[in-house]
PDB file of C-alpha atoms in Angstrom:
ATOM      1  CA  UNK A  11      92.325  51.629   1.867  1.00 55.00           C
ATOM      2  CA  UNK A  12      90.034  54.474   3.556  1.00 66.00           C
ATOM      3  CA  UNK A  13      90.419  57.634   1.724  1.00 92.00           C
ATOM      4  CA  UNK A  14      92.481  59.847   4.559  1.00 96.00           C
ATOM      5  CA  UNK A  15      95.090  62.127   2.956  1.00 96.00           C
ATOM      6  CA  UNK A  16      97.705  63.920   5.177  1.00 98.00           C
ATOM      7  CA  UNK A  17      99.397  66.647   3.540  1.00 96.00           C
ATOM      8  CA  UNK A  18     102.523  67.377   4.375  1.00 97.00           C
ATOM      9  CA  UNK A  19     104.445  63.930   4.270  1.00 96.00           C
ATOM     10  CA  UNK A  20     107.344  65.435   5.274  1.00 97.00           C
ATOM     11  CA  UNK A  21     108.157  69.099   6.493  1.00 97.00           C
ATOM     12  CA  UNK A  22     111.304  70.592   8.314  1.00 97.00           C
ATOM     13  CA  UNK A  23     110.826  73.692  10.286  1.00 96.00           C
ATOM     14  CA  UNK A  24     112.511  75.814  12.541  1.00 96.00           C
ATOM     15  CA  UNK A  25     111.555  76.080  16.570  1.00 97.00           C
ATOM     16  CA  UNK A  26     109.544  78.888  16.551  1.00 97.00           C
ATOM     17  CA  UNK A  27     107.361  78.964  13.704  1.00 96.00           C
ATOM     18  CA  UNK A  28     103.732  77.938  13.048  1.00 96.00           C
ATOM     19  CA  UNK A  29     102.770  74.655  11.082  1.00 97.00           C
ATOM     20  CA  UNK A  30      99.840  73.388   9.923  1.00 98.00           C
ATOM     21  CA  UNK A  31      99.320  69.660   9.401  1.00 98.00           C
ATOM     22  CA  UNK A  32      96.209  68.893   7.107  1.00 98.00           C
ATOM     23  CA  UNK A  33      94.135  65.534   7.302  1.00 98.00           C
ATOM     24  CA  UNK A  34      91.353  65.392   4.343  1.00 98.00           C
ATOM     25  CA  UNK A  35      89.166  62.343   4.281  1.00 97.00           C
ATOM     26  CA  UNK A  36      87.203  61.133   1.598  1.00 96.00           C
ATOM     27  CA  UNK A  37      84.417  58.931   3.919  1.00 92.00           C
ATOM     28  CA  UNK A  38      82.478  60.861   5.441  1.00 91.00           C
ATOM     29  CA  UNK A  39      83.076  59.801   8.436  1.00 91.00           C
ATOM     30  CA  UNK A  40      82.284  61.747  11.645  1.00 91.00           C
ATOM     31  CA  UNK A  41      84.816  60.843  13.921  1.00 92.00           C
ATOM     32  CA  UNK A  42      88.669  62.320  13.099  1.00 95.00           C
ATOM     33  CA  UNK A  43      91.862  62.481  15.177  1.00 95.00           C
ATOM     34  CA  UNK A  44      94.990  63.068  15.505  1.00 97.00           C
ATOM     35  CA  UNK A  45      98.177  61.095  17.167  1.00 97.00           C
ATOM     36  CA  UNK A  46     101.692  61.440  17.922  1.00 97.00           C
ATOM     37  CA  UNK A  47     104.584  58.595  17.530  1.00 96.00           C
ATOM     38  CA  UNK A  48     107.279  58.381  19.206  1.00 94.00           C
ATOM     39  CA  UNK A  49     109.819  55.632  20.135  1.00 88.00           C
ATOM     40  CA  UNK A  50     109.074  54.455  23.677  1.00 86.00           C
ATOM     41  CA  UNK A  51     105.735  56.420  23.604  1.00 89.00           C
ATOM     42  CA  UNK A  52     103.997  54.149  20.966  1.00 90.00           C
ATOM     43  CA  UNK A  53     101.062  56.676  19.456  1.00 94.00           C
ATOM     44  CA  UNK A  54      99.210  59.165  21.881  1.00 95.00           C
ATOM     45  CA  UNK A  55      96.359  61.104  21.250  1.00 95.00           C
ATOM     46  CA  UNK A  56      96.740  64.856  20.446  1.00 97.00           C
ATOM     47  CA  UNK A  57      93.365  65.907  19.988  1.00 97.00           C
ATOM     48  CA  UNK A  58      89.806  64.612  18.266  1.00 95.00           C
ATOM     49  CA  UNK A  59      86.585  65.717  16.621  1.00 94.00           C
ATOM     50  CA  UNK A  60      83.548  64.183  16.907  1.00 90.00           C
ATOM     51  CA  UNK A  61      81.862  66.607  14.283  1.00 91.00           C
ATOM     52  CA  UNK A  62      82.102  69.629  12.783  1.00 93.00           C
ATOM     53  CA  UNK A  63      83.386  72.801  14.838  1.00 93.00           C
ATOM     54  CA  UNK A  64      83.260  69.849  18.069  1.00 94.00           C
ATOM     55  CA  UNK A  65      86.601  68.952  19.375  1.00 95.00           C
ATOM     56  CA  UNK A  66      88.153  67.714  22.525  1.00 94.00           C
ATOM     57  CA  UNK A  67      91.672  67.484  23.834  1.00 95.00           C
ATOM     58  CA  UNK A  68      93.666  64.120  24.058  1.00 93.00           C
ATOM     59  CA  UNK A  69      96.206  62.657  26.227  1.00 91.00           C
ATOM     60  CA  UNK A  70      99.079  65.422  25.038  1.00 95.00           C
ATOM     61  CA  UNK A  71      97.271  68.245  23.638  1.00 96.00           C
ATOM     62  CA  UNK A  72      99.419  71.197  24.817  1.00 96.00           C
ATOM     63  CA  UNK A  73     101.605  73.043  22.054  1.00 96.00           C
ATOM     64  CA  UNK A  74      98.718  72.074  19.249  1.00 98.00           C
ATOM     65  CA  UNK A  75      95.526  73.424  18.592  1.00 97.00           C
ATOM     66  CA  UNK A  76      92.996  72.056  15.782  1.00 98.00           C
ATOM     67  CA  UNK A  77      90.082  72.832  13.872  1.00 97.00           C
ATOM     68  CA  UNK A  78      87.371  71.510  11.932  1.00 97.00           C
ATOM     69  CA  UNK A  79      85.261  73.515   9.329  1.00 96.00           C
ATOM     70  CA  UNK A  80      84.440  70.814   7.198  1.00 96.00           C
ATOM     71  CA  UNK A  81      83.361  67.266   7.759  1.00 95.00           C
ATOM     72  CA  UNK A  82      86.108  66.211   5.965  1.00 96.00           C
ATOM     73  CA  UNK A  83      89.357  68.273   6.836  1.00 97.00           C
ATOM     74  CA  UNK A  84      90.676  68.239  10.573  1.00 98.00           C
ATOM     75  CA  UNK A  85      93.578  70.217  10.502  1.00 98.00           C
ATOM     76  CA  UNK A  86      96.470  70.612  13.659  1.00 98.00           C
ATOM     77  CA  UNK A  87      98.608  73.285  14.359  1.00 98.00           C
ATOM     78  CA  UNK A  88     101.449  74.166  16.133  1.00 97.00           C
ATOM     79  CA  UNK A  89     101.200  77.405  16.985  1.00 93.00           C
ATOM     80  CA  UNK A  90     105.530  77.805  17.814  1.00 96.00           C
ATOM     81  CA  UNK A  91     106.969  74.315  17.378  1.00 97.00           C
ATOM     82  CA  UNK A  92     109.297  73.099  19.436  1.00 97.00           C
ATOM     83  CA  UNK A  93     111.846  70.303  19.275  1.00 96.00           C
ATOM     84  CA  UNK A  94     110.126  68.110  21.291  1.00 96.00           C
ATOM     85  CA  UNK A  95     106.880  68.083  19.128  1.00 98.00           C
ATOM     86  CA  UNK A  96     109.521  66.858  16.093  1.00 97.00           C
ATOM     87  CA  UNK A  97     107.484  63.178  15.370  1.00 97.00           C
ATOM     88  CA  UNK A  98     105.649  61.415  13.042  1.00 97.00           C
ATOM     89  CA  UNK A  99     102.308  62.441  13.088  1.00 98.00           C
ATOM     90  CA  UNK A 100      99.128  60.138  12.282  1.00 98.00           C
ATOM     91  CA  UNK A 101      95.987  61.214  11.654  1.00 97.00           C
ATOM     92  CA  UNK A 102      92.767  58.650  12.188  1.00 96.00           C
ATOM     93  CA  UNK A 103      88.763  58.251  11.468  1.00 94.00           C
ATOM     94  CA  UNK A 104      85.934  56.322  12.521  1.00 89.00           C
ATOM     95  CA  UNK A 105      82.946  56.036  11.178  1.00 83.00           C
ATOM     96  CA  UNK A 106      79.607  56.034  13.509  1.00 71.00           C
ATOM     97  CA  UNK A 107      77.653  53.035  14.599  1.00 68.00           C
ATOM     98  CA  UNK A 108      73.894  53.219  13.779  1.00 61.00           C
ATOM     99  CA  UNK A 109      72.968  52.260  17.069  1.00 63.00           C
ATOM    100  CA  UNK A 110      74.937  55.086  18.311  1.00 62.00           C
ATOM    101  CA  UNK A 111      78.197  55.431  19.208  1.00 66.00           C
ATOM    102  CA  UNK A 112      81.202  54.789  17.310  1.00 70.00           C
ATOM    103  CA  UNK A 113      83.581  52.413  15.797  1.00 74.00           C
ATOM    104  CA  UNK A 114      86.012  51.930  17.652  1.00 78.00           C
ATOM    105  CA  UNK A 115      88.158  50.594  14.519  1.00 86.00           C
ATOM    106  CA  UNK A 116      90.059  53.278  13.366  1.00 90.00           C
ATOM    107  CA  UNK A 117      91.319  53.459  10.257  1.00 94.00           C
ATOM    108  CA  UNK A 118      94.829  55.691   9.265  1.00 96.00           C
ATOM    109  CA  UNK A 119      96.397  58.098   7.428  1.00 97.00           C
ATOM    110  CA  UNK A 120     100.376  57.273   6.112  1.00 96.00           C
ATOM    111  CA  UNK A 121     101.859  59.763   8.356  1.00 97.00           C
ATOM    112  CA  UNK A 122     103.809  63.215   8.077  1.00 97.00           C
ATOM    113  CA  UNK A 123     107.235  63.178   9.581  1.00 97.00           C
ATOM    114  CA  UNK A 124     108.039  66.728  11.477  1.00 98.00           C
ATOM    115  CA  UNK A 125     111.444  67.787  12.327  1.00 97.00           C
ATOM    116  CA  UNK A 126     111.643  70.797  13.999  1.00 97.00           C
ATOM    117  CA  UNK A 127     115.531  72.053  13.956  1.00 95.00           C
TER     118      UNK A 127
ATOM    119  CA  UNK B  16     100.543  56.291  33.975  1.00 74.00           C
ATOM    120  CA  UNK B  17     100.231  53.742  31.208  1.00 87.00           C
ATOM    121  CA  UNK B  18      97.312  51.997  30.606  1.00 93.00           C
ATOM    122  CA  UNK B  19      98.049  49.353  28.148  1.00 96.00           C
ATOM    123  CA  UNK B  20     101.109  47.591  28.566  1.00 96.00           C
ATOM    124  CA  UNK B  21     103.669  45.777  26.237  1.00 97.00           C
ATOM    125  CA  UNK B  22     106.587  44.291  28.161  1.00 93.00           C
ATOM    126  CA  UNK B  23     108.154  43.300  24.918  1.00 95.00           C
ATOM    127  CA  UNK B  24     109.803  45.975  22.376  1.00 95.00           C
ATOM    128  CA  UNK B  25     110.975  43.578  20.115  1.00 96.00           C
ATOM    129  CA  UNK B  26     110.473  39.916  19.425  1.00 97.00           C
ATOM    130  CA  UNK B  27     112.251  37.234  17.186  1.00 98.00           C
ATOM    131  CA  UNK B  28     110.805  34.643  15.971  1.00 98.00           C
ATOM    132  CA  UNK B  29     111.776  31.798  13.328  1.00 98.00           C
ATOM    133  CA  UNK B  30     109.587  31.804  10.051  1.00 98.00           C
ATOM    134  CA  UNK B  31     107.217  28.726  10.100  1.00 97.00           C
ATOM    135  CA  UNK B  32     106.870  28.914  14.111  1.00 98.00           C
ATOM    136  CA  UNK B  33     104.369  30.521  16.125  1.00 98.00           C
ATOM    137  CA  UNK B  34     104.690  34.211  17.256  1.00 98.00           C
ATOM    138  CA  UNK B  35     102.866  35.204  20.712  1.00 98.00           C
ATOM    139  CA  UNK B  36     102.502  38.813  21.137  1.00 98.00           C
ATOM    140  CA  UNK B  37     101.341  40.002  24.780  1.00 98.00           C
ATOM    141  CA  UNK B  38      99.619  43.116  25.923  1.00 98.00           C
ATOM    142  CA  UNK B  39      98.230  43.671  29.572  1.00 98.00           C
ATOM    143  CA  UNK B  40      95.730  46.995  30.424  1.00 97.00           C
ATOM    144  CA  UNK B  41      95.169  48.409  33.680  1.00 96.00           C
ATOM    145  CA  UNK B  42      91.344  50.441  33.015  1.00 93.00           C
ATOM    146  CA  UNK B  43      89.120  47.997  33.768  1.00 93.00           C
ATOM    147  CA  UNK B  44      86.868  50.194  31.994  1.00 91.00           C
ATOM    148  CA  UNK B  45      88.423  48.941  28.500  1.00 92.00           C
ATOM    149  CA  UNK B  46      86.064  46.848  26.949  1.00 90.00           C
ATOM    150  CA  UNK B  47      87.247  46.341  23.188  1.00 92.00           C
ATOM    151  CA  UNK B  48      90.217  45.852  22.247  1.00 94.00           C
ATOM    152  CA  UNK B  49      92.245  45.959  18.930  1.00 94.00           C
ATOM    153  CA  UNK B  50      95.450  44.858  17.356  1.00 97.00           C
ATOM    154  CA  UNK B  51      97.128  47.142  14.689  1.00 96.00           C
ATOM    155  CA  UNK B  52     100.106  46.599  12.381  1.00 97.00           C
ATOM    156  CA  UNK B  53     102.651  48.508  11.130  1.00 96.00           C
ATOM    157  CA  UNK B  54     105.316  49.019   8.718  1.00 96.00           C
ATOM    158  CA  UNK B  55     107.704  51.789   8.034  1.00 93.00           C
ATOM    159  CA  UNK B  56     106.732  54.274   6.714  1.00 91.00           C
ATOM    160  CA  UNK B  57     103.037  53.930   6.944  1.00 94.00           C
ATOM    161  CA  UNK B  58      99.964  54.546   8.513  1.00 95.00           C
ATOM    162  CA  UNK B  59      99.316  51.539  11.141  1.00 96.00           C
ATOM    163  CA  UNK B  60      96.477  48.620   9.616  1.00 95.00           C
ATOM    164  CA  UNK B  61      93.835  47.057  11.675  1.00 94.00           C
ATOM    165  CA  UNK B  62      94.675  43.351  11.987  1.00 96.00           C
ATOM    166  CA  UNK B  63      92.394  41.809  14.786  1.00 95.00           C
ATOM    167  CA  UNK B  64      89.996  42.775  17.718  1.00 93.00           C
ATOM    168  CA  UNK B  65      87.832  41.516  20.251  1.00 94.00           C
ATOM    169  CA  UNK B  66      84.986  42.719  22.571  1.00 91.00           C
ATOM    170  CA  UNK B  67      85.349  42.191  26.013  1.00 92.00           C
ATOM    171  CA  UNK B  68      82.258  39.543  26.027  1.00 92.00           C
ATOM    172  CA  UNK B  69      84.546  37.111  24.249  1.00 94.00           C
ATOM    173  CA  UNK B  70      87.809  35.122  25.106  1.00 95.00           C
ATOM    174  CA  UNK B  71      89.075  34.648  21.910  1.00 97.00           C
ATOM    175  CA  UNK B  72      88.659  35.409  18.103  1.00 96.00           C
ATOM    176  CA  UNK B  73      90.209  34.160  14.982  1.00 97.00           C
ATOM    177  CA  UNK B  74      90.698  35.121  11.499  1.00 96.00           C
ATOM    178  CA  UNK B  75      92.973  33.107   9.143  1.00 97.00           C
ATOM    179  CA  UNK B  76      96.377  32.740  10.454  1.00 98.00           C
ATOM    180  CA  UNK B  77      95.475  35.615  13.102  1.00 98.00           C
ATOM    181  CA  UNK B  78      94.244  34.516  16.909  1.00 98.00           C
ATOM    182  CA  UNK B  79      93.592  37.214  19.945  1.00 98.00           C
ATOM    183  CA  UNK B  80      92.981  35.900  23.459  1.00 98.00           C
ATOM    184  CA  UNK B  81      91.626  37.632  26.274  1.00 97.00           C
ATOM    185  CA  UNK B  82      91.655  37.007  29.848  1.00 97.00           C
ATOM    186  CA  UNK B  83      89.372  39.790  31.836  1.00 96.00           C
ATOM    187  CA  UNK B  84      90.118  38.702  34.905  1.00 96.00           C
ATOM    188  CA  UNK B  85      94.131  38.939  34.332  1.00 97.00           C
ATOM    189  CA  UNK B  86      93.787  42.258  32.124  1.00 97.00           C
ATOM    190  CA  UNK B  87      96.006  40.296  29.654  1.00 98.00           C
ATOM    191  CA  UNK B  88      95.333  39.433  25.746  1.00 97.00           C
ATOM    192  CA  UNK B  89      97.693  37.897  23.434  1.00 98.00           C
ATOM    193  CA  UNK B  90      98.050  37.694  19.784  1.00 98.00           C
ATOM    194  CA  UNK B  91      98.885  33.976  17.895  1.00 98.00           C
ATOM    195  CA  UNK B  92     100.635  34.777  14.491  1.00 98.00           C
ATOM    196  CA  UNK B  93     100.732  30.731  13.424  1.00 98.00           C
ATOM    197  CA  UNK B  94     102.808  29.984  11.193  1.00 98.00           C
ATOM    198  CA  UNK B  95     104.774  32.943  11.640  1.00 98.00           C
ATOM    199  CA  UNK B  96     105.782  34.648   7.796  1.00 97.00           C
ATOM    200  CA  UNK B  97     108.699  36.721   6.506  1.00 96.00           C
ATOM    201  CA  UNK B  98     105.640  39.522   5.520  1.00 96.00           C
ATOM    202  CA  UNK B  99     104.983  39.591   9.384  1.00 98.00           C
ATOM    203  CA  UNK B 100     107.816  41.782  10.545  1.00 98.00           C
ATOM    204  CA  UNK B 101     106.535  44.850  11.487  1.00 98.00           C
ATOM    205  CA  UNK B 102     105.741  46.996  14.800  1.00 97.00           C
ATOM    206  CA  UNK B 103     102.705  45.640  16.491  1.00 98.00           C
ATOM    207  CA  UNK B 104     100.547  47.855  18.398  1.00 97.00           C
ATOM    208  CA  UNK B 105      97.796  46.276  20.924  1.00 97.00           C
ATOM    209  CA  UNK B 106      94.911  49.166  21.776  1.00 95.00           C
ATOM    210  CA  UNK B 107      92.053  49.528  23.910  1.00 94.00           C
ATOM    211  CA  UNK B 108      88.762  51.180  24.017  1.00 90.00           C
ATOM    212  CA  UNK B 109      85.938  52.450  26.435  1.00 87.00           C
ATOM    213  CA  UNK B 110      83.274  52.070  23.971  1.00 77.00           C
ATOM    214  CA  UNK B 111      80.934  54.139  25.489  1.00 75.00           C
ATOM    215  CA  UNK B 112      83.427  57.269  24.929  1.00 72.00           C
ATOM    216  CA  UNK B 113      84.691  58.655  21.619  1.00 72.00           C
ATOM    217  CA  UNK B 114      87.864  59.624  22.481  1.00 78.00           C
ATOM    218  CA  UNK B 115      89.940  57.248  20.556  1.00 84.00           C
ATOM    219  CA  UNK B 116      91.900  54.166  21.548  1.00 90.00           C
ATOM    220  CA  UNK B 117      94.508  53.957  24.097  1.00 93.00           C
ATOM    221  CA  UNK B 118      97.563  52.635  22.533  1.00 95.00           C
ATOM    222  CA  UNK B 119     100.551  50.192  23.969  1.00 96.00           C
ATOM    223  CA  UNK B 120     104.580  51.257  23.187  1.00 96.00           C
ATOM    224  CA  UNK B 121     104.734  48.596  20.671  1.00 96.00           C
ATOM    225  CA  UNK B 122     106.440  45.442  19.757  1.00 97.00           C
ATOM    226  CA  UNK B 123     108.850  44.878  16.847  1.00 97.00           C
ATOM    227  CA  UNK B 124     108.197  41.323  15.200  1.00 98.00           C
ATOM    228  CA  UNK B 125     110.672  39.922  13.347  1.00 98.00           C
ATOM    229  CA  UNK B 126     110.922  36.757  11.353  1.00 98.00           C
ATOM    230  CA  UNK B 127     114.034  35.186  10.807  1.00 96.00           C
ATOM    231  CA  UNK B 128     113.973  33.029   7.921  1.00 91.00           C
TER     232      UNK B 128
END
């Protein structure tokens, strides 16, 4: 299994407040990011990195923000969660090609399940 | 507007027999695509994948088919196994972009003994 570690698994909050999901992985792998499942919706991108302090916005980035001091921690927040951002949230590497590029396999993280109330 | 495409949210299928999965993508810019399996409560696994230069690619009891021209591919679970139900997800990938893979809604696999 590829060393990714999301911390919380599970967390309840209350519309309104900030969270903070944390993704630490233990590969060194350039490439991190972070999805959104949802019955019907299958997984959609929230945001990526594709390095340190370099991140871009995915498919349904509003509501979260993210950040990425360290090659291995990516973490997302919701600034004032709502109930429509209650999901399971995945987050996902890649490792680099040495011909440039990446992998496109990605490999995941077990999930942390979000309720907001 | 979705871009990859599974018609199917759930399929049932007798253990020993062959399951077909189906996925069809609209971005003709796709040009690898993956197959991804997953069980509750965990993170989805990489099962199979194949690069848009190829038709088809096998590994043990795993076969993905794809037809270019169609923007279809299928996955061949034969024989089917109780240790196959799960959620499959087909994905695609512009590999010249690092933006992740594009992911279909899904498909629910179940064996019946």
């Amino acid at each position: 299994d590829a060393g990714i570690t999301q911390s919380p698994r599970h967390k309840v909050t209350e519309t309104g407040t900030p969270v903070t999901l944390r993704c630490h992985q233990t590969e060194n792998h350039r490439y991190m990011y972070w999805y959104r499942q949802d019955p019907g919706h299958g997984l959609r991108l929230i945001h990526y990195s594709y390095g340190v302090k370099d991140t871009d916005k995915g498919e349904v980035s509003d509501g979260y923000s993210v950040s990425r001091s360290k090659t291995e921690d990516f973490l997302l927040t919701l600034e004032s969660a709502t109930s429509s951002q209650t999901s399971v949230y995945f987050c996902a590497i890649s490792e680099s090609l040495s011909r440039g590029g990446v992998n496109e396999k990605l490999f995941f993280g077990s999930g942390t399940q979000l309720s907001v109330l | 507007d979705q871009q990859v495409k599974q018609n199917s949210p759930s399929l049932s299928v007798q253990e020993g027999r062959i399951s077909i999965l189906n996925c069809d993508y609209t971005n003709s810019m796709f040009d690898y695509f993956l197959w991804y399996k997953k069980y509750p409560a965990e993170g989805p696994t990489f099962l199979i994948s194949i690069s848009s230069i190829k038709d088809k690619n096998e590994d043990g009891r795993f076969t993905v088919f794809l037809n270019k021209s169609a923007k279809h591919l299928s996955l061949h679970i034969v024989p089917s196994q109780p240790g196959d139900s799960a959620v499959y997800f087909c994905a695609a990938s512009d590999s010249r972009g690092a933006d992740g893979l594009t992911f279909g809604k899904g498909t629910h696999l179940i064996i019946q003994p």
